[in-house]
CSV table of C-alpha atoms in Angstrom, one decimal:
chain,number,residue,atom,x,y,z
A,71,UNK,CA,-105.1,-82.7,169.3
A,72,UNK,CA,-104.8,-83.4,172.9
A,73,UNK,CA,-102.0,-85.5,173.9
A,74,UNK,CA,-101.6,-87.4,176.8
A,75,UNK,CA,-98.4,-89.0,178.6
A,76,UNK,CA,-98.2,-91.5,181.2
A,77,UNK,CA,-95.0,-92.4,183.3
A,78,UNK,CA,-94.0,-94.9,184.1
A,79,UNK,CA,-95.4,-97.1,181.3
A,80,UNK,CA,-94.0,-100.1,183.8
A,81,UNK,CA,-93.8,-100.1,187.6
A,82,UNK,CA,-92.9,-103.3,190.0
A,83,UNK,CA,-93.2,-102.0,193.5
A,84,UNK,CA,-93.5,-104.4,196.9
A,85,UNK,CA,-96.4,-104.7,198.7
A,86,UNK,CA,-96.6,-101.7,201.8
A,87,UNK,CA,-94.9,-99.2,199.5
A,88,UNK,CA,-96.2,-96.0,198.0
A,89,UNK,CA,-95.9,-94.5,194.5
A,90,UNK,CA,-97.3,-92.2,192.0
A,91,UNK,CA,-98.0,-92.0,188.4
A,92,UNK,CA,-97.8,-89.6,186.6
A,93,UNK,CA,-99.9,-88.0,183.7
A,94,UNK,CA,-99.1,-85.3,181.4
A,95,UNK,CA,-101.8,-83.6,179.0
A,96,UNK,CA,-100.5,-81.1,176.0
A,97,UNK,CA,-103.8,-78.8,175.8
A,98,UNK,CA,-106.5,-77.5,178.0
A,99,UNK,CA,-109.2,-80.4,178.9
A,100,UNK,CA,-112.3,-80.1,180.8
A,101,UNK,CA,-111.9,-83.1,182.8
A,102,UNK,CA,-109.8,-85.9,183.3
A,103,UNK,CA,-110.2,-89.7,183.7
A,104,UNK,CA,-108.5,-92.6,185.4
A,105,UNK,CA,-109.3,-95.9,184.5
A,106,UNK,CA,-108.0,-99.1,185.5
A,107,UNK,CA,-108.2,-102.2,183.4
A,108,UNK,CA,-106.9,-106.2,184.5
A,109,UNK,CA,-105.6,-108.3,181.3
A,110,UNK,CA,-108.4,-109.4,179.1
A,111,UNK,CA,-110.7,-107.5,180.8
A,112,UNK,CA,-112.2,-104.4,180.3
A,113,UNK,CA,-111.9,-100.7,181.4
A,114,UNK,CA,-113.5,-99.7,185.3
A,115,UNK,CA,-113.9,-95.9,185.7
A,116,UNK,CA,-111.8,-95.4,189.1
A,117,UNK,CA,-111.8,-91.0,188.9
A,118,UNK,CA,-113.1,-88.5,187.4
A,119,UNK,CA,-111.4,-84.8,188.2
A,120,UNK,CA,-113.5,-81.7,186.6
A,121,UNK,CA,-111.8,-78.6,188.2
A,122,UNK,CA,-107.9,-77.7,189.4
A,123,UNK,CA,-107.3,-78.6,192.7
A,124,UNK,CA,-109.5,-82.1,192.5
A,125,UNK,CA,-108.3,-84.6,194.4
A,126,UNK,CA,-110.1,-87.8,194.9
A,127,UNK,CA,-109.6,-90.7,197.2
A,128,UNK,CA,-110.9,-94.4,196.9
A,129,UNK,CA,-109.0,-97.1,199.2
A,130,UNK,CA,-105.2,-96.9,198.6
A,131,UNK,CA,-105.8,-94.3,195.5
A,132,UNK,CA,-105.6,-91.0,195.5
A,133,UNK,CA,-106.0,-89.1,192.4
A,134,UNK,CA,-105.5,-85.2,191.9
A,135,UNK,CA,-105.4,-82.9,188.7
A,136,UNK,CA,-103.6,-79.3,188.6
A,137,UNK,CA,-104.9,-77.9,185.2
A,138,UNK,CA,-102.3,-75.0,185.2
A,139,UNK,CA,-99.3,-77.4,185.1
A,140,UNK,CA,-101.5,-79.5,183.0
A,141,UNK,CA,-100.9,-82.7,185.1
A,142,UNK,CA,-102.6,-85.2,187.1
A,143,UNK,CA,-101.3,-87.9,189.4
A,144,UNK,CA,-102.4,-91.2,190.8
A,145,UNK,CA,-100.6,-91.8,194.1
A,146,UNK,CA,-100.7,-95.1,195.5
A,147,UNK,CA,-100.5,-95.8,199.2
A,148,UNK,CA,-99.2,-99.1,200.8
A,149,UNK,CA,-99.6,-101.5,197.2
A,150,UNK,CA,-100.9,-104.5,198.2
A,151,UNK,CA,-101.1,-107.3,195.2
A,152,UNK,CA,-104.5,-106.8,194.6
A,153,UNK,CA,-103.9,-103.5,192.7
A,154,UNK,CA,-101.8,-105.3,189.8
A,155,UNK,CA,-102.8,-103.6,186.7
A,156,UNK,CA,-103.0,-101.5,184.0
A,157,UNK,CA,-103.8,-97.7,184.8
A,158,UNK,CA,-104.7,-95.3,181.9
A,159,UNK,CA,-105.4,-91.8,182.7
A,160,UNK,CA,-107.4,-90.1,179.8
A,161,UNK,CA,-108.7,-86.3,179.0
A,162,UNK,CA,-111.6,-85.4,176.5
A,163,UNK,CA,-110.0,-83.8,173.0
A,164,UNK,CA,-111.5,-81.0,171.7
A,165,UNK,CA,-114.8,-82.8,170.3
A,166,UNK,CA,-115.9,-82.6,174.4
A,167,UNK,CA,-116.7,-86.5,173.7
A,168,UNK,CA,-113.7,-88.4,172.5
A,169,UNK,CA,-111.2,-89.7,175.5
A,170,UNK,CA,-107.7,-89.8,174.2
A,171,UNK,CA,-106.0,-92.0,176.5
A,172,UNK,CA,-102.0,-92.3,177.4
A,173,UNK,CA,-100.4,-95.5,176.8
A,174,UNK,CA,-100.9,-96.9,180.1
A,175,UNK,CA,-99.1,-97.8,183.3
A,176,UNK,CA,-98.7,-101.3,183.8
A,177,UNK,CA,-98.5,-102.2,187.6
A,178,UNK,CA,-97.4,-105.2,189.1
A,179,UNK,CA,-97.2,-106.0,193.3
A,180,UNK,CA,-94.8,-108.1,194.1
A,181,UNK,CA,-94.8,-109.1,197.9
B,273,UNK,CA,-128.8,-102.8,186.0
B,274,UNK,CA,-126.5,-105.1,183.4
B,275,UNK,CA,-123.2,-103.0,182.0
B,276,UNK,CA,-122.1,-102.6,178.4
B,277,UNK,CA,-122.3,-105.8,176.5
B,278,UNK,CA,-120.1,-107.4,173.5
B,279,UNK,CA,-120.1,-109.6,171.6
B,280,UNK,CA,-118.5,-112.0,170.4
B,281,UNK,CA,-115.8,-111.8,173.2
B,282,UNK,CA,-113.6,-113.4,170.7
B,283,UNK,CA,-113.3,-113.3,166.7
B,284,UNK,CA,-110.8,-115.2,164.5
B,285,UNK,CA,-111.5,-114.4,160.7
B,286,UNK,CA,-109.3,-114.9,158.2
B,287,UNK,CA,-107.8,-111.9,155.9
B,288,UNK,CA,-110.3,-110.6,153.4
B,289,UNK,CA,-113.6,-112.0,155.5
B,290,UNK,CA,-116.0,-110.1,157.0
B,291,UNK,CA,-115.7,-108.9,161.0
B,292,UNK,CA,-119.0,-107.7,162.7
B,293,UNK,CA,-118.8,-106.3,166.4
B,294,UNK,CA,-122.1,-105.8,168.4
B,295,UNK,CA,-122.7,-103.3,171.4
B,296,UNK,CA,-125.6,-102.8,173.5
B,297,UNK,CA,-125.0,-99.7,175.3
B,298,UNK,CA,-126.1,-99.8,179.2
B,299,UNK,CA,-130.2,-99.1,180.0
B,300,UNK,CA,-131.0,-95.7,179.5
B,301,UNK,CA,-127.8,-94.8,177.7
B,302,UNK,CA,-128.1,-93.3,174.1
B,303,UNK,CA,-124.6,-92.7,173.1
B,304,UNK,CA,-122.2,-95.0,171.8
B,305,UNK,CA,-118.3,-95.2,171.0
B,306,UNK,CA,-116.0,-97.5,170.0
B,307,UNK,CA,-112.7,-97.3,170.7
B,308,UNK,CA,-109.5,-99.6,169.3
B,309,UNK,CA,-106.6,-100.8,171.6
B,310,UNK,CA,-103.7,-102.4,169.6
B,311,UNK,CA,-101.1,-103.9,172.2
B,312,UNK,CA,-99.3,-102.4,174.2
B,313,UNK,CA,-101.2,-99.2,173.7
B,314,UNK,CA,-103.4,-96.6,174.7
B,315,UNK,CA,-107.2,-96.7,173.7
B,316,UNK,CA,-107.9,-94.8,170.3
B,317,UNK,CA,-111.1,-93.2,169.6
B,318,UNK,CA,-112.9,-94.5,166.2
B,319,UNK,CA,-116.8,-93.3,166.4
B,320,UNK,CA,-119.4,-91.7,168.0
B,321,UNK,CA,-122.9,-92.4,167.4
B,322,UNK,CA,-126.4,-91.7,168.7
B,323,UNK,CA,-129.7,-93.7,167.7
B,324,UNK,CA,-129.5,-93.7,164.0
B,325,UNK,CA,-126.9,-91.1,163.4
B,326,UNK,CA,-123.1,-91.0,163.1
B,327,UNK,CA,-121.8,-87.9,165.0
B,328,UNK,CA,-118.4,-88.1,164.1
B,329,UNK,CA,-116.3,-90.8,162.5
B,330,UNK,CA,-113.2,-89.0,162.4
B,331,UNK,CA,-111.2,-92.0,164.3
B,332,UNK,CA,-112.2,-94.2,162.1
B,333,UNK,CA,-110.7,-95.7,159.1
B,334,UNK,CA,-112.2,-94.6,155.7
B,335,UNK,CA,-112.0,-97.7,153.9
B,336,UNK,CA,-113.3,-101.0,155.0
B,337,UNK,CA,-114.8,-99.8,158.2
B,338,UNK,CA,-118.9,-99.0,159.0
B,339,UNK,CA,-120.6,-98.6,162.3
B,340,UNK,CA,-124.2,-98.1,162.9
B,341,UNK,CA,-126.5,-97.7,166.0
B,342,UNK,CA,-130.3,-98.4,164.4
B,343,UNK,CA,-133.0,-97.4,166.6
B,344,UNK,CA,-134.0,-100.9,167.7
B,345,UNK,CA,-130.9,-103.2,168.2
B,346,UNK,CA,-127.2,-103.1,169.2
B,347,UNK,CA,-124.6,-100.7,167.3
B,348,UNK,CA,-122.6,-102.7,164.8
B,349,UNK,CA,-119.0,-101.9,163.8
B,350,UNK,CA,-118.4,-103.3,160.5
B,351,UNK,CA,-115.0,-104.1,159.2
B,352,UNK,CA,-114.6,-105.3,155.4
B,353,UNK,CA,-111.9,-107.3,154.2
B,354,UNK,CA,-109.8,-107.3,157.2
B,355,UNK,CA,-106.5,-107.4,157.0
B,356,UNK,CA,-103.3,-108.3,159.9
B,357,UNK,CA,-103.3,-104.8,160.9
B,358,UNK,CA,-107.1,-104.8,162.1
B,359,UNK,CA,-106.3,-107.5,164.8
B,360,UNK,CA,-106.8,-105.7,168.2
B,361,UNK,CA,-109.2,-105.0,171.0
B,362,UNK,CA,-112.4,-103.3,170.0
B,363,UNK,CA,-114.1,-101.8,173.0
B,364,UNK,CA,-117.4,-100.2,172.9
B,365,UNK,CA,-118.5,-97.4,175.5
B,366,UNK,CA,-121.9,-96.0,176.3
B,367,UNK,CA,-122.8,-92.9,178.3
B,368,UNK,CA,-126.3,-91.3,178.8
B,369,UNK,CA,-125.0,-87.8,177.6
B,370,UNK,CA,-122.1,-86.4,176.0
B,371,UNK,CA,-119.5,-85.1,177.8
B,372,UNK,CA,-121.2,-84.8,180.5
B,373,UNK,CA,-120.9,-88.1,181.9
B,374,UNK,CA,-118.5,-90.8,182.2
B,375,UNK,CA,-118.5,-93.4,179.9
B,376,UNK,CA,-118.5,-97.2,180.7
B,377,UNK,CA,-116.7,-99.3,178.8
B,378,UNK,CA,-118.1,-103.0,177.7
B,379,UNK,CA,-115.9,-106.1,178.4
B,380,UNK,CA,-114.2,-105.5,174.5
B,381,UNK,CA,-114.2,-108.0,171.3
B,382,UNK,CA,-110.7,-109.0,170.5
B,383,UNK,CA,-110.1,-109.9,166.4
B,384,UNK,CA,-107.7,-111.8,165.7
B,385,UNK,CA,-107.1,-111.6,161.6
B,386,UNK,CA,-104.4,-115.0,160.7
């Protein structure tokens, strides 16, 4: 069963600053997923990376997946508050349908 | 073009009633999951389904719980005599094929079971 592994589960970083988040997948998957969800709310698809190499941009995210190391990060660039949220990345088990999601990253922007 | 629906948003039953969670999967989409998300944790696959037909229900408990997607209508899960343990966000995702494309999720029906 795939397994995936987020870290850091919580990060408080100031407005301006960059980070990454990490994500960690135990077995070959076809494709990976970042999602980002605000409390109560639902899930919004921000990425979805399909090859090694992928790297994907939207705004102040950047996401990229490296299937040899089995790994994909979410790199932040100058937080602003807006971006205060919960991050799950997720990868499709063997079935090719079901997601299995890490715990999540909890963000919060602090100016 | 109007996203994945839910309802009820919210659900309070009391241990031992009856819990039923509807989905209507975007326009044009034919495949449905539902997924659990207890707190503080990572979404958890329960079901798979396709007009009338359960693909896989591996996720899903196999006591107490039922999920159907008839061919008119939303897909109903089903969950018998809750218990404590069943209180959690129940999110429902649609997609127009599987695996091929990303699946949206709908805005989620969180039971509460006192």
């Amino acid at each position: 069963e795939l397994k995936v592994e987020q870290n850091p589960l919580f990060l408080s970083m100031q407005e301006g600053k960059n980070y990454t988040i990490y994500c960690n997948y135990s077995t070959t998957s076809d494709r990976l997923y970042w999602y980002r969800q605000d409390p109560g709310k639902s899930l919004e698809s921000l990425f979805v990376l399909l090859s090694n190499g992928a790297v994907k941009q939207e705004g102040r995210l950047m996401a990229s997946l490296d299937t040899k190391a089995r790994l994909s990060t979410l790199h932040i660039t100058a937080a602003v508050h807006d971006l205060s949220a919960t991050y799950f990345c997720a990868g499709l088990g063997d079935s090719g349908y079901a997601l299995n999601f890490g715990k999540g990253t909890s963000l919060l922007v602090t100016p | 073009n109007a996203g994945v629906m839910q309802n009820p948003r919210h659900l309070v039953r009391r241990r031992g009633q009856e819990a039923r969670l509807r989905c209507s999967p975007m326009k044009g989409h034919s495949h449905v999951y539902w997924y659990r998300q207890l707190p503080e944790e990572g979404l958890k696959f329960m079901v798979y389904l396709q007009k009338e037909n359960i693909i896989d229900e591996s996720g899903m408990p196999k006591e107490r719980f039922s999920a159907e997607f008839p061919k008119e209508g939303p897909s109903i899960l089903r969950i018998q005599q809750v218990v404590r343990g069943d209180s959690a966000a129940y999110f429902c995702a649609s997609s127009s094929r599987d695996s091929e494309e990303t699946q949206y999720f709908g805005p989620g029906t969180r039971l509460l079971v006192l």
